[in-house]
GROMACS .gro file of C-alpha atoms in nm:
model
  104
    1MET     CA    1  -0.959  -1.215   0.360
    2ILE     CA    2  -0.874  -0.939   0.113
    3ASP     CA    3  -0.520  -0.854   0.004
    4VAL     CA    4  -0.469  -0.501  -0.128
    5LEU     CA    5  -0.146  -0.451  -0.322
    6VAL     CA    6  -0.026  -0.093  -0.368
    7MET     CA    7   0.256  -0.112  -0.624
    8TYR     CA    8   0.485   0.174  -0.720
    9PRO     CA    9   0.640   0.099  -1.062
   10ASN     CA   10   1.018   0.131  -1.084
   11ARG     CA   11   1.091   0.397  -1.348
   12ASP     CA   12   1.407   0.576  -1.463
   13GLY     CA   13   1.433   0.921  -1.308
   14MET     CA   14   1.153   0.863  -1.059
   15ARG     CA   15   1.139   1.046  -0.730
   16PHE     CA   16   1.068   0.838  -0.420
   17ASP     CA   17   1.146   0.951  -0.065
   18ASP     CA   18   1.190   0.624   0.125
   19GLY     CA   19   1.227   0.803   0.458
   20TYR     CA   20   0.898   0.988   0.423
   21TYR     CA   21   0.718   0.680   0.295
   22LEU     CA   22   0.836   0.454   0.576
   23GLY     CA   23   0.832   0.713   0.854
   24GLU     CA   24   0.527   0.923   0.771
   25HIS     CA   25   0.305   0.776   0.500
   26ALA     CA   26   0.298   0.418   0.629
   27ALA     CA   27   0.216   0.547   0.979
   28LEU     CA   28  -0.063   0.765   0.834
   29VAL     CA   29  -0.211   0.469   0.647
   30ALA     CA   30  -0.192   0.245   0.955
   31ARG     CA   31  -0.352   0.509   1.178
   32LEU     CA   32  -0.633   0.589   0.933
   33LEU     CA   33  -0.716   0.227   0.850
   34ASP     CA   34  -0.701   0.103   1.210
   35GLY     CA   35  -1.052   0.006   1.313
   36HIS     CA   36  -1.161  -0.070   0.956
   37GLY     CA   37  -1.066  -0.438   0.959
   38MET     CA   38  -0.706  -0.399   0.845
   39ARG     CA   39  -0.512  -0.695   0.988
   40PHE     CA   40  -0.162  -0.622   0.860
   41MET     CA   41   0.060  -0.399   0.653
   42ARG     CA   42   0.376  -0.527   0.487
   43VAL     CA   43   0.613  -0.313   0.280
   44ALA     CA   44   0.864  -0.475   0.045
   45LYS     CA   45   1.126  -0.288  -0.154
   46GLY     CA   46   1.254  -0.428  -0.483
   47SER     CA   47   1.590  -0.598  -0.443
   48ASP     CA   48   1.756  -0.420  -0.736
   49THR     CA   49   1.700  -0.169  -1.015
   50GLY     CA   50   1.568  -0.449  -1.238
   51SER     CA   51   1.265  -0.503  -1.013
   52PRO     CA   52   0.941  -0.399  -1.186
   53TYR     CA   53   0.818  -0.227  -0.869
   54TYR     CA   54   1.017   0.002  -0.644
   55ILE     CA   55   0.796  -0.066  -0.340
   56VAL     CA   56   0.494  -0.291  -0.294
   57THR     CA   57   0.274  -0.254   0.011
   58HIS     CA   58   0.040  -0.536   0.113
   59LEU     CA   59  -0.264  -0.445   0.321
   60GLY     CA   60  -0.468  -0.733   0.462
   61PHE     CA   61  -0.836  -0.677   0.539
   62ASP     CA   62  -1.103  -0.900   0.685
   63SER     CA   63  -1.343  -0.831   0.400
   64LEU     CA   64  -1.397  -0.639   0.078
   65GLU     CA   65  -1.673  -0.444   0.248
   66GLY     CA   66  -1.437  -0.337   0.526
   67PHE     CA   67  -1.178  -0.220   0.274
   68GLN     CA   68  -1.438  -0.029   0.071
   69THR     CA   69  -1.577   0.137   0.384
   70ALA     CA   70  -1.225   0.237   0.488
   71ILE     CA   71  -1.139   0.385   0.148
   72ASP     CA   72  -1.469   0.574   0.134
   73ALA     CA   73  -1.396   0.721   0.478
   74VAL     CA   74  -1.024   0.806   0.458
   75GLY     CA   75  -0.900   0.725   0.107
   76SER     CA   76  -0.880   1.087  -0.006
   77THR     CA   77  -0.644   1.173   0.282
   78ILE     CA   78  -0.418   0.879   0.192
   79PHE     CA   79  -0.411   0.959  -0.181
   80GLU     CA   80  -0.351   1.331  -0.120
   81ASP     CA   81  -0.032   1.240   0.068
   82ILE     CA   82   0.126   1.052  -0.225
   83PRO     CA   83   0.284   1.357  -0.399
   84ARG     CA   84   0.479   1.427  -0.079
   85PHE     CA   85   0.702   1.123  -0.140
   86THR     CA   86   0.680   1.028  -0.509
   87ASP     CA   87   0.596   1.139  -0.860
   88VAL     CA   88   0.491   0.784  -0.955
   89GLU     CA   89   0.123   0.687  -0.961
   90PRO     CA   90   0.069   0.359  -0.777
   91LEU     CA   91  -0.109   0.061  -0.927
   92ILE     CA   92  -0.362  -0.094  -0.691
   93GLN     CA   93  -0.493  -0.448  -0.699
   94VAL     CA   94  -0.761  -0.574  -0.463
   95GLY     CA   95  -0.799  -0.950  -0.448
   96HIS     CA   96  -0.950  -1.231  -0.249
   97VAL     CA   97  -0.689  -1.444  -0.073
   98LEU     CA   98  -0.719  -1.797  -0.205
   99VAL     CA   99  -0.430  -1.957  -0.017
  100ASN     CA  100  -0.287  -1.844   0.316
  101HIS     CA  101  -0.055  -2.109   0.445
  102PRO     CA  102   0.159  -1.993   0.737
  103LEU     CA  103   0.467  -2.203   0.793
  104SER     CA  104   0.588  -2.285   1.141
   0.00000   0.00000   0.00000
């Protein structure tokens, strides 16, 4: 499994439209990545102004190849939407999941 972290740094004076991000952008990402092996999307907002990231989105994919194929196919549409809700450039980390321990 691949975990893609899309992290928006928390900066003084930044512009971030939560409503657009949660209502429009997240839906766009989910719709475009559906069928490319994306298993989940989780969005977490920093708990206070001291958080290093304003919002972090986790995208879970079956494989690195699936993620790369998805980004090649629809990545430009996703990235072109970013200026509609923020003036902050996201940091992106793609990693292999080493531990996934669901608790019951």
